Coordinates of C-alpha atoms in Angstrom, one line a residue:
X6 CA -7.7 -26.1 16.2
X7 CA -5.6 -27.5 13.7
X8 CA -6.1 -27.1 10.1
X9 CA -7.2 -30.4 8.4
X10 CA -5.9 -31.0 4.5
X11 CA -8.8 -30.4 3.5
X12 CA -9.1 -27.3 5.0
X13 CA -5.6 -26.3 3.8
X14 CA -6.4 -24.9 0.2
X15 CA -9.0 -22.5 1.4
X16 CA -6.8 -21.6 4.3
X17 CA -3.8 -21.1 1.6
X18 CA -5.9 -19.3 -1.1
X19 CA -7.4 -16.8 1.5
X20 CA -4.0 -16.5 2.9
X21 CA -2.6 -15.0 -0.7
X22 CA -5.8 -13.0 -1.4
X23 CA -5.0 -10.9 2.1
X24 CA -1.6 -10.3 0.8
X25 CA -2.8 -8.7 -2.3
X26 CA -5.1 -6.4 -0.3
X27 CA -1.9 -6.0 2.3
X28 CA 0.0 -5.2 -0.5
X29 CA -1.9 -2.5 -2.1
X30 CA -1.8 -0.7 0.9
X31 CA 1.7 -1.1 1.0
X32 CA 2.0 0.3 -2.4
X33 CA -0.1 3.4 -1.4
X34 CA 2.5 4.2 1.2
X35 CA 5.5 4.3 -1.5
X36 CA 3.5 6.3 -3.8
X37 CA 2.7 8.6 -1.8
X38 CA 6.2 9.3 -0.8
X39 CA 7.0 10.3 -4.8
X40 CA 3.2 10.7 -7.0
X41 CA 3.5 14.1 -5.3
X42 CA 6.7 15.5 -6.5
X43 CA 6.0 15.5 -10.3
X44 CA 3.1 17.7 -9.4
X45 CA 5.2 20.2 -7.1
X46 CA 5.1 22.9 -10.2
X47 CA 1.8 22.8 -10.9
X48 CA 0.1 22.5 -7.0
X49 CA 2.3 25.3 -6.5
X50 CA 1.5 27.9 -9.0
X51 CA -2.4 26.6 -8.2
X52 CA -2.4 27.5 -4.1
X53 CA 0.8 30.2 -4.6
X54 CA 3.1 28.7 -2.6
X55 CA 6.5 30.4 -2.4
X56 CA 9.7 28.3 -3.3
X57 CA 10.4 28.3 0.2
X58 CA 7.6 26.8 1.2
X59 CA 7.2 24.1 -1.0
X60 CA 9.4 22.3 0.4
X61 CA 7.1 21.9 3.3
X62 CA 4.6 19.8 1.1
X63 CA 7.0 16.8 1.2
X64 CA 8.4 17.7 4.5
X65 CA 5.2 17.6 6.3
X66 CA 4.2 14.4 5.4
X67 CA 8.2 13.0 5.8
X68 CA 8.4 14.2 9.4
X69 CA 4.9 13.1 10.8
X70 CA 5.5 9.5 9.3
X71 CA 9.1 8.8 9.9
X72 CA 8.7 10.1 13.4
X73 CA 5.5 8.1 14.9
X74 CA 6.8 4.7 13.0
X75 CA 7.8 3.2 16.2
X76 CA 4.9 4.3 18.2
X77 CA 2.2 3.0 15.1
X78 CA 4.3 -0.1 15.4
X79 CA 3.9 -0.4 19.4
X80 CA 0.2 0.4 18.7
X81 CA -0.3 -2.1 16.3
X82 CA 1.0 -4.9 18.7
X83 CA -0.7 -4.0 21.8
X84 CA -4.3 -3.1 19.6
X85 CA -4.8 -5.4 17.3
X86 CA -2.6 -5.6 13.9
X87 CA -6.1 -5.9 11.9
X88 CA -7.6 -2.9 13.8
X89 CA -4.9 -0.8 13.3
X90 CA -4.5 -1.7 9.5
X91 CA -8.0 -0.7 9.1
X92 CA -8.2 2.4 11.0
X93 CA -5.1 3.5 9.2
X94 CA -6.7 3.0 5.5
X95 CA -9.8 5.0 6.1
X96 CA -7.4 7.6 7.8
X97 CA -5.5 7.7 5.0
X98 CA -8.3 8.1 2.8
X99 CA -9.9 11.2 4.6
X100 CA -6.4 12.8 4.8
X101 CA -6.4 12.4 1.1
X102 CA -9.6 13.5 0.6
X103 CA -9.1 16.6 2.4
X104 CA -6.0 17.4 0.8
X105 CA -7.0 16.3 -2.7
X106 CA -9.6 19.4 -1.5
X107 CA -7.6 21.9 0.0
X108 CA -8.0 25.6 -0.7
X109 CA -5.0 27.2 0.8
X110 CA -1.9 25.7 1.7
X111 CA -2.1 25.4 5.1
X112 CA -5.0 23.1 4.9
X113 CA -2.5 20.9 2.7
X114 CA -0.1 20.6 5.5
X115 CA -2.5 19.9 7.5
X116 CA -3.6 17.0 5.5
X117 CA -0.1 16.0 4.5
X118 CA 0.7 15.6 8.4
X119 CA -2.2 13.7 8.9
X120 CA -1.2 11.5 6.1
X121 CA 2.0 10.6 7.6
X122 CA 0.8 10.2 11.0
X123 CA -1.8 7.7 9.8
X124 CA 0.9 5.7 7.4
X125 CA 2.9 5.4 10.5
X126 CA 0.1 3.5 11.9
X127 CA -0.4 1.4 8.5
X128 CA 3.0 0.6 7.6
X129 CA 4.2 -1.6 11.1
X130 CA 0.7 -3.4 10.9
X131 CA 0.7 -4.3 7.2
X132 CA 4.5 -6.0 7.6
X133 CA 3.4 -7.4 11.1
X134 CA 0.6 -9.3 9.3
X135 CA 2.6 -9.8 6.3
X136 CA 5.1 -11.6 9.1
X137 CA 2.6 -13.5 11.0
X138 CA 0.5 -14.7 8.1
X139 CA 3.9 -16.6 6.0
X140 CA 5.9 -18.2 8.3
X141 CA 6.6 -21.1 6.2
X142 CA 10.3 -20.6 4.1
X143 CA 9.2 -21.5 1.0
X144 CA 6.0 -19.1 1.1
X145 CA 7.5 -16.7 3.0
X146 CA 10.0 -16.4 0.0
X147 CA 7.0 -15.4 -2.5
X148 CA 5.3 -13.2 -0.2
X149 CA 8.6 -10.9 0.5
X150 CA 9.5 -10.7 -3.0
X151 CA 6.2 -9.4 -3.8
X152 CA 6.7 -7.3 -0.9
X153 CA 9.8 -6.1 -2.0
X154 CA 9.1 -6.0 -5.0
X155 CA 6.4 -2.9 -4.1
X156 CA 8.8 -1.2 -2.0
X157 CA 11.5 -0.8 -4.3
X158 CA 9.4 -0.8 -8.0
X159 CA 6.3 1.7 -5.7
X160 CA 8.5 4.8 -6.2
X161 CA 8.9 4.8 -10.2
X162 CA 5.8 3.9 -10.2
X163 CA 4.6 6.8 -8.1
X164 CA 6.8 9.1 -10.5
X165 CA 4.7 7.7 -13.6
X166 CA 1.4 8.0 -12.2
X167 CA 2.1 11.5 -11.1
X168 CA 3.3 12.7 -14.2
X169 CA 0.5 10.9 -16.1
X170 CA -2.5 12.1 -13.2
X171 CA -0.7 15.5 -13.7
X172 CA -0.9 16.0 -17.3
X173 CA -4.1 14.6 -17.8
X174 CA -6.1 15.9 -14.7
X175 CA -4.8 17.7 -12.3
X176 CA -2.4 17.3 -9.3
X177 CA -5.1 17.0 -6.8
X178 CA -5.7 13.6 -7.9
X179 CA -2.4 13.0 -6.7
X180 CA -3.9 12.6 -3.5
X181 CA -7.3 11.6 -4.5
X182 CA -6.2 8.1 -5.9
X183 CA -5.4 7.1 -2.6
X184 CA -8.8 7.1 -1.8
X185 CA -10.5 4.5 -3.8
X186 CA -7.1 2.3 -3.4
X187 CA -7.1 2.7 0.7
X188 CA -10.9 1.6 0.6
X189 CA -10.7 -1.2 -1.4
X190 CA -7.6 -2.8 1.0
X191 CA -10.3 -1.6 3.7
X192 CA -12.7 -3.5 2.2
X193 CA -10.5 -6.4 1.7
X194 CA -8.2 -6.2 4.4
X195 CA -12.1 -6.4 6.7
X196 CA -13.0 -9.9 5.0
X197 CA -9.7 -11.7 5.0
X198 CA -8.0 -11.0 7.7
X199 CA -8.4 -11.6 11.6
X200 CA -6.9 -10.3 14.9
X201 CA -3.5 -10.9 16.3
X202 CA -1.4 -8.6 18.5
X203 CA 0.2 -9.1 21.3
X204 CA -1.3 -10.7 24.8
X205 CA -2.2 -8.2 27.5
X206 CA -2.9 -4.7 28.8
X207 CA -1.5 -2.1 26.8
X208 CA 0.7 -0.2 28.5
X209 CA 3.0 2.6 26.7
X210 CA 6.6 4.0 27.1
X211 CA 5.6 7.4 27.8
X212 CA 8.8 8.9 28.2
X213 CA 10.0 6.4 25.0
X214 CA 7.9 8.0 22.7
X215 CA 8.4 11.2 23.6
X216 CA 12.5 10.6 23.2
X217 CA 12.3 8.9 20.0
X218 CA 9.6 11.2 18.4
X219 CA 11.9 14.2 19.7
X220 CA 15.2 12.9 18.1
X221 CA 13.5 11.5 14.2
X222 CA 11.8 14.9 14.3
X223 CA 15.1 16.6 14.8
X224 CA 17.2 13.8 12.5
X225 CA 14.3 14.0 9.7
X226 CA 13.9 18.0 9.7
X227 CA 17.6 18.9 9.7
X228 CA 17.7 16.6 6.3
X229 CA 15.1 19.1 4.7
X230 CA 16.6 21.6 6.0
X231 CA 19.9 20.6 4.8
X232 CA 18.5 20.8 1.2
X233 CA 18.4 24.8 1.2
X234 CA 20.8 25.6 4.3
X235 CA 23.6 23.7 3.5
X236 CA 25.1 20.5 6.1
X237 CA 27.1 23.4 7.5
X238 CA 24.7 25.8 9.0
X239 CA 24.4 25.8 12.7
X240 CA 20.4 25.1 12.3
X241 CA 21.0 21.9 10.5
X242 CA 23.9 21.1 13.3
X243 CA 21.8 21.9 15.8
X244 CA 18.7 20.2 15.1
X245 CA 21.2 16.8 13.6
X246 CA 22.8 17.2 17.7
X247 CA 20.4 17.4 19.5
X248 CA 18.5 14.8 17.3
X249 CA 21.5 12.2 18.2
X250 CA 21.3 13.4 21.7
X251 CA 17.4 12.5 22.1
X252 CA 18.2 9.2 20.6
X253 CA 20.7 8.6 22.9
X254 CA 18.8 9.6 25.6
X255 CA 16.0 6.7 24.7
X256 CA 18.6 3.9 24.1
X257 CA 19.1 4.5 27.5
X258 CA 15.3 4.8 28.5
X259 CA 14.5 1.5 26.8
X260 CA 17.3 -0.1 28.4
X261 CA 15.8 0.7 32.1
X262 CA 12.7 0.2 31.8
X263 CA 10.3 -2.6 32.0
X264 CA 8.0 -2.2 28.9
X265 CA 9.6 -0.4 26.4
X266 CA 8.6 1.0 23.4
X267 CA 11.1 -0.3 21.0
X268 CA 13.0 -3.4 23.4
X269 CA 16.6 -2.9 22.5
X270 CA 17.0 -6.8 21.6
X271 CA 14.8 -6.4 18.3
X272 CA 17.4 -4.0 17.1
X273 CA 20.6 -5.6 18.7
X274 CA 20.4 -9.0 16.7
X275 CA 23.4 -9.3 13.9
X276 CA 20.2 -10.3 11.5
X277 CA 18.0 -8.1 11.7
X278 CA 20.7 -5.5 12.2
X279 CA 22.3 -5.9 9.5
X280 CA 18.8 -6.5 7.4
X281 CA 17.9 -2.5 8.6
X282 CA 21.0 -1.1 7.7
X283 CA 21.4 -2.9 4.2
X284 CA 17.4 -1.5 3.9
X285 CA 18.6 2.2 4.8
X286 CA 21.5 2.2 2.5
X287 CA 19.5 1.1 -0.3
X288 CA 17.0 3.5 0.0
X289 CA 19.9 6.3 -0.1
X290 CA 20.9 4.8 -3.6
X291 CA 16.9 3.9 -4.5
X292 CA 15.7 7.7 -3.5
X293 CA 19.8 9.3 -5.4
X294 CA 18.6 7.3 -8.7
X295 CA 15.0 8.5 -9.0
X296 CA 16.0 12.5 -8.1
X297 CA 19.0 12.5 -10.7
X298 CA 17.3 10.4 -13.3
X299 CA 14.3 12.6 -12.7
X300 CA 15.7 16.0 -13.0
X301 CA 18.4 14.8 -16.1
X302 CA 15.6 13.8 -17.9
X303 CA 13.7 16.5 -17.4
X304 CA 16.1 19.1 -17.1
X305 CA 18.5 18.4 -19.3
X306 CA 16.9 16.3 -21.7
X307 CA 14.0 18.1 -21.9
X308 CA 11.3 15.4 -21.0
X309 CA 7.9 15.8 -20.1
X310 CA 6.5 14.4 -16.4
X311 CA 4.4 12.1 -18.5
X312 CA 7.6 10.8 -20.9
X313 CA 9.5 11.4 -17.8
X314 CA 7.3 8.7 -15.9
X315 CA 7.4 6.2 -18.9
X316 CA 10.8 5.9 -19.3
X317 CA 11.4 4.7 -15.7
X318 CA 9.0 1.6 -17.1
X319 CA 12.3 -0.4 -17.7
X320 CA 14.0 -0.2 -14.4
X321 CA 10.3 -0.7 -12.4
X322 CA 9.9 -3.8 -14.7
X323 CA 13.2 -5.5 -13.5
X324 CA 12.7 -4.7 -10.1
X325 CA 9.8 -7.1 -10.6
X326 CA 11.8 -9.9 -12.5
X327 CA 14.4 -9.6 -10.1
X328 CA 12.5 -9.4 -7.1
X329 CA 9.7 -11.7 -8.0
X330 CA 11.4 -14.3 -9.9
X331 CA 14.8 -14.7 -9.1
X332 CA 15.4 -13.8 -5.2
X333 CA 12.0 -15.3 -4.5
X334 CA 13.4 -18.7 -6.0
X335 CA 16.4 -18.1 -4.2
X336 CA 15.5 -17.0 -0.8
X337 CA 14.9 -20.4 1.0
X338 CA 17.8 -21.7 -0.5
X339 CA 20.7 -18.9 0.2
X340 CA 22.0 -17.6 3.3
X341 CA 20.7 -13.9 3.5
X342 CA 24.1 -12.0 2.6
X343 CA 24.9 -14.1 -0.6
X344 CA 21.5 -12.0 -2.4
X345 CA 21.9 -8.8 -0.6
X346 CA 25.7 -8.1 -1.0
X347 CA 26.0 -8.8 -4.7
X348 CA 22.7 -6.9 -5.2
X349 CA 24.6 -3.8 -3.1
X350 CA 27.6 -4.4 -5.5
X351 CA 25.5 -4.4 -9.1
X352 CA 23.0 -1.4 -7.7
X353 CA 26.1 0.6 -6.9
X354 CA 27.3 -0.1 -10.3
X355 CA 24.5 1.2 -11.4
X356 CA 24.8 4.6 -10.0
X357 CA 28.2 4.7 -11.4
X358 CA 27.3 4.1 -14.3
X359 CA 25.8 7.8 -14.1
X360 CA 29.1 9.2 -14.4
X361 CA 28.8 7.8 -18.4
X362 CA 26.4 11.0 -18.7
X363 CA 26.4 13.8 -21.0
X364 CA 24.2 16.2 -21.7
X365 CA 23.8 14.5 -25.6
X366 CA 23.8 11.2 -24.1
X367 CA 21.2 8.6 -25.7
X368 CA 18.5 7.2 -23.4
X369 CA 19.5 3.5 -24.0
X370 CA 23.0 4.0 -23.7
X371 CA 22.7 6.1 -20.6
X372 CA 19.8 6.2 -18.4
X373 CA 18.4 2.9 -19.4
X374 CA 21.0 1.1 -18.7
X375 CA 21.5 2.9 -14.8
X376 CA 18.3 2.4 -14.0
X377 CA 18.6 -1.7 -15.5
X378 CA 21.2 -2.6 -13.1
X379 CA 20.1 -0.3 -10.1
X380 CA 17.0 -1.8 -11.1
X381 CA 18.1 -5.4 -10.6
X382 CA 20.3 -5.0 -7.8
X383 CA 17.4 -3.5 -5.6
X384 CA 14.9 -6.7 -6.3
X385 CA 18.0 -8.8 -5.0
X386 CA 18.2 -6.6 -1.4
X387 CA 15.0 -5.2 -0.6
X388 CA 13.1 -8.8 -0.4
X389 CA 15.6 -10.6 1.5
X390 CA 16.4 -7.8 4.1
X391 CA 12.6 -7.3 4.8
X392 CA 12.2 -10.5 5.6
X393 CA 14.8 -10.4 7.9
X394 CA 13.9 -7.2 9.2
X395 CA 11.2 -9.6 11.5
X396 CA 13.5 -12.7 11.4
X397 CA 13.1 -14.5 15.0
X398 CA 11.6 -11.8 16.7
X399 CA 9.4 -12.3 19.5
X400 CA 5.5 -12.5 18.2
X401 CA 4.6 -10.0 20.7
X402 CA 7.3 -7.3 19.2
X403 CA 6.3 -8.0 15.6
X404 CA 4.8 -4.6 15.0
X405 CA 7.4 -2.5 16.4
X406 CA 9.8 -4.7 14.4
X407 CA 8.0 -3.4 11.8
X408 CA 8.4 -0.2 12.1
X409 CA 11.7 -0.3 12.6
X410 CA 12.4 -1.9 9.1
X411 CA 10.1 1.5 8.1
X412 CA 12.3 3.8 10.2
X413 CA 15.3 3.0 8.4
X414 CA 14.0 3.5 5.1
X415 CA 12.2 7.1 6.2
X416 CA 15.5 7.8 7.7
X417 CA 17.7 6.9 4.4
X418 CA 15.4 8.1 1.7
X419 CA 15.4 11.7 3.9
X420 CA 19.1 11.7 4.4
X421 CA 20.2 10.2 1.1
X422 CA 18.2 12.8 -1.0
X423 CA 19.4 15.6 1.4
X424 CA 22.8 14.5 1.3
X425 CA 23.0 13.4 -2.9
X426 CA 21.6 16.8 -3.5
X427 CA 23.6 18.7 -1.4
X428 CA 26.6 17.0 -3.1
X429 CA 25.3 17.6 -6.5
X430 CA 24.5 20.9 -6.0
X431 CA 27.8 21.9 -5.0
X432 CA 29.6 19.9 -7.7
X433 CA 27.4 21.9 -9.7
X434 CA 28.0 25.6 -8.5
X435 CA 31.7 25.0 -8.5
X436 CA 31.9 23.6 -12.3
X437 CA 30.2 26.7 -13.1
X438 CA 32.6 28.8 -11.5
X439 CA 35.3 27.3 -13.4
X440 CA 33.7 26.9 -16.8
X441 CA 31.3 30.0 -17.4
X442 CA 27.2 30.2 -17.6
X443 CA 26.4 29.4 -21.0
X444 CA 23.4 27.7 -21.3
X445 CA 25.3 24.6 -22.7
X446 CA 27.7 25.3 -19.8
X447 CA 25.0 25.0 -17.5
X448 CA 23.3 21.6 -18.8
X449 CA 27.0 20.5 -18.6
X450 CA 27.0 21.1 -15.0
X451 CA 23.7 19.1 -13.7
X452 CA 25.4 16.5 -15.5
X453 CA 28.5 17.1 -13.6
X454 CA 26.9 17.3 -10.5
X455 CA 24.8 14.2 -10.5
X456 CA 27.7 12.6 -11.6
X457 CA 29.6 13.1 -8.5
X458 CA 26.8 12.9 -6.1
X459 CA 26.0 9.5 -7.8
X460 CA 29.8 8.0 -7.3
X461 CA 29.4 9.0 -3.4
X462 CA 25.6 7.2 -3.7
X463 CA 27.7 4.1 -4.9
X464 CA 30.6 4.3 -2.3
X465 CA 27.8 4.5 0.5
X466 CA 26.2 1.6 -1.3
X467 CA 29.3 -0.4 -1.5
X468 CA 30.6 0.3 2.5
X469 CA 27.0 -0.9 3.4
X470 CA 27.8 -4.0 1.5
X471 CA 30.4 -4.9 2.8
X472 CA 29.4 -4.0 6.3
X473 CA 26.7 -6.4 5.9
X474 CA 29.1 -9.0 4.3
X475 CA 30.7 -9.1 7.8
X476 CA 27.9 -9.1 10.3
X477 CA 24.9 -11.1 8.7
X478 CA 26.3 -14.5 9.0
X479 CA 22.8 -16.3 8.9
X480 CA 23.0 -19.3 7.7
X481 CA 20.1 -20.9 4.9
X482 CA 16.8 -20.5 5.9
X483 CA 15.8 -24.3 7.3
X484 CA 13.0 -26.2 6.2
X485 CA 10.6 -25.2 8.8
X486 CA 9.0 -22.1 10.3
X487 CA 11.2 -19.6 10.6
X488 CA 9.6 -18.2 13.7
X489 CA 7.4 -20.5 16.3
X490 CA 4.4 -18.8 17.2
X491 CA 1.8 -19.6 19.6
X492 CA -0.9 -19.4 17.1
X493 CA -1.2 -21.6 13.7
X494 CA -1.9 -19.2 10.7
X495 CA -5.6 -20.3 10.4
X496 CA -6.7 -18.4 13.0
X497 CA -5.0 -14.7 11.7
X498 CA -7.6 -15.3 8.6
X499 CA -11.0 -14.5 9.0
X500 CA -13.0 -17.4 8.6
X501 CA -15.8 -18.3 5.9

């Protein structure tokens, strides 16, 4: 049934109170992927866990999530968006809960896996409704800045509440906030929202999933690895090889058979190709900014998680000026590429502007002014090249769309902060060996190393540009719905 004008406010006002409670669990799955770091030291001194095992607190959650994301986003469209979204909160919650709890560290990485795994499920069927919900240019615009502006500001933010939730309680309410946050989505998310997915009897790519589960475990775990093996051991070769090979193996799969798990036309389309890649690239800049900034401030300068947190205030603000006010203005007007590439080209200036660092340098001269422009030049990409990510895709293969807009940022936040650190850390090993180990020396060479990791940060950033400049030729968005689906949007909103 159509909706009649004077149905339209209520339909519109409901419509914009679901993406609040959409967004906050959105914002629950960025945190999560950084509140946990700041509180690495003391979680690990609490449980005594070795410094080879740490590692295996991120990792844990990393490889659960950025493995099932195409499987949650299959899920999603065959069992209901709302279902899935819902299930995935209270998930979410109890895997919190239990490792907000934990006694021993294997019952954290127990709780971090099943973290992951249940934000694979949430991530796919938040955008999917997200998608389905704003079709129209104009409000599409605002809800995808908002969006974006979550997924690129979530991270600092995560980094502050850590360091404050660490200082002033204790790093298991790292994982407790989740809970009262996942609930209150739940809660929401149950009231405004209805059912969509995708017509029919489920049926799953067996032999899919098991490829492409395979090959990201293998792609994600030989980035950890890479972190304390180096790119050249034959483990991290190994597992990188035969992670490509798997991969390979289910392009092929998908291209044979008659339901597949990820159809190979979502990813083939110049637009929403080009939207994944310039979302991966970014994230490799986006995840290079917060670990150098992090440890320089830290480090070097001496800064406490909680000051730490604070002074990454600036650069989380103008994600949201940029991302909410200008590229959401700008969005139904502008052909995609003319916001994402010059956002590519002023974020990688901001990473170079870490090679201005010294060890003495002042925060507003340095720092501040990196993180502005990185800042600034993320709010123009990440809006525009999620909405994208699900531009003219089938309604049926929204959720596995989804997913794959999630894959590629899983994918370039684990290689880019495998990759940046590897490069700073031996940037930094060999300026020692040429200049001494004083402890001056030493603060010299972070400095040194981010430096040089941060330079190949913006090169990646700028190739990704202009790869992007060349293949997303979409034109304007036009006054109209940017995809036709069968349903109107009343009917995805729970009615009164």
């Amino acid at each position: 049934m159509a909706t009649t004008k004077a149905q339209a406010p209520a339909v519109t006002s409901r419509r914009w109170a679901a993406l609040f409670f959409i967004g906050l669990a959105q914002l629950m799955i960025v945190l999560d992927a950084t509140v946990v770091n700041i509180a690495l030291p003391s979680l690990q001194r609490d449980l005594g866990v070795s410094d080879g095992d740490r590692q295996w607190i991120i990792t844990a959650y990393t490889l659960a999530f950025g493995s099932l994301l195409l499987l949650g986003g299959r899920i999603a469209d065959y069992t209901g968006r709302k279902r899935t979204f819902l299930i995935a909160l209270l998930g979410f919650a109890g895997a919190s809960a239990l490792g907000g709890a934990a006694p021993n560290f294997e019952m954290l990485l127990i709780a971090r896996a099943l973290q992951g795994g249940f934000g694979a499920l949430l991530g796919p069927s938040a955008l999917s409704l997200l998608t389905v919900m704003f079709t129209q240019p104009k409000d599409r615009a605002k809800a995808f800045g908002v969006w974006g502006a979550i997924s690129a500001a979530g991270g600092a933010i995560g980094l502050l509440a850590g360091g404050a939730l660490t200082d002033y309680l204790d790093w298991r309410w790292c994982l407790y906030v989740n809970i009262p946050i996942a609930l209150i989505a739940a809660i929401g998310g149950y009231a405004m929202l209805a059912e969509s997915g995708r017509a029919g009897k489920a049926r799953f790519d067996i032999p899919g999933v098991l490829l492409v589960t395979g090959g990201l475990v293998a792609m994600v775990y030989a980035t950890s690895q890479a972190e304390s093996d180096g790119w050249g051991s034959a483990k991290v070769i190994g597992l990188l090889a035969a992670g490509a090979v798997l991969l390979a193996a289910f392009a092929f799969v998908e291209s044979r058979v008659s339901q597949p798990l990820l159809p190979l036309r979502v990813i083939a389309n110049r637009t929403r190709g080009a939207a994944y890649l310039a979302v991966g690239l970014a994230v490799i800049g986006m995840f290079g900014a917060f670990l150098f900034m992090t440890y320089y401030l830290q480090v070097v300068k001496g800064y406490s998680p909680i000051k730490t947190g604070v002074a990454f205030l600036p650069m989380t603000t103008v994600i949201l000026i940029s991302a909410g006010g200008l590229t959401t203005r700008l969005l139904p007007k502008l052909p995609p590429r003319t916001l994402i590439v010059p956002g590519m080209l002023i974020s990688a200036f901001g990473m170079l502007w870490m090679l201005t660092l010294e060890p003495g340098t002042a925060y507003a001269s340095g720092v501040l002014v990196a993180g502005l422009l990185f800042g600034f030049g993320a709010g123009m990409i990440m809006p525009v090249a999620l909405n994208y990510a699900t531009h003219g895709v089938d309604p049926g293969d929204l959720g596995v769309a989804s997913a794959s807009v999630n894959t590629a940022q899983q994918i370039g936040g684990s290689i880019g902060t495998a990759l940046l650190n590897t490069i700073a850390t031996s940037a930094t090993v060999d300026y020692l060996a040429s200049h001494g180990t004083s402890p001056a020396i030493a603060k010299q060479a972070v400095v040194e190393g981010f430096g040089v990791a941060s330079a190949w940060a913006a090169g990646i950033i700028l190739v990704g540009g202009l790869i992007v400049a060349v293949l997303m030729n979409t034109p304007r968005p036009k006054h109209q719905a940017v995809a036709e689906d069968a349903e109107s949007v009343e009917p995805l909103l729970a009615h009164t």
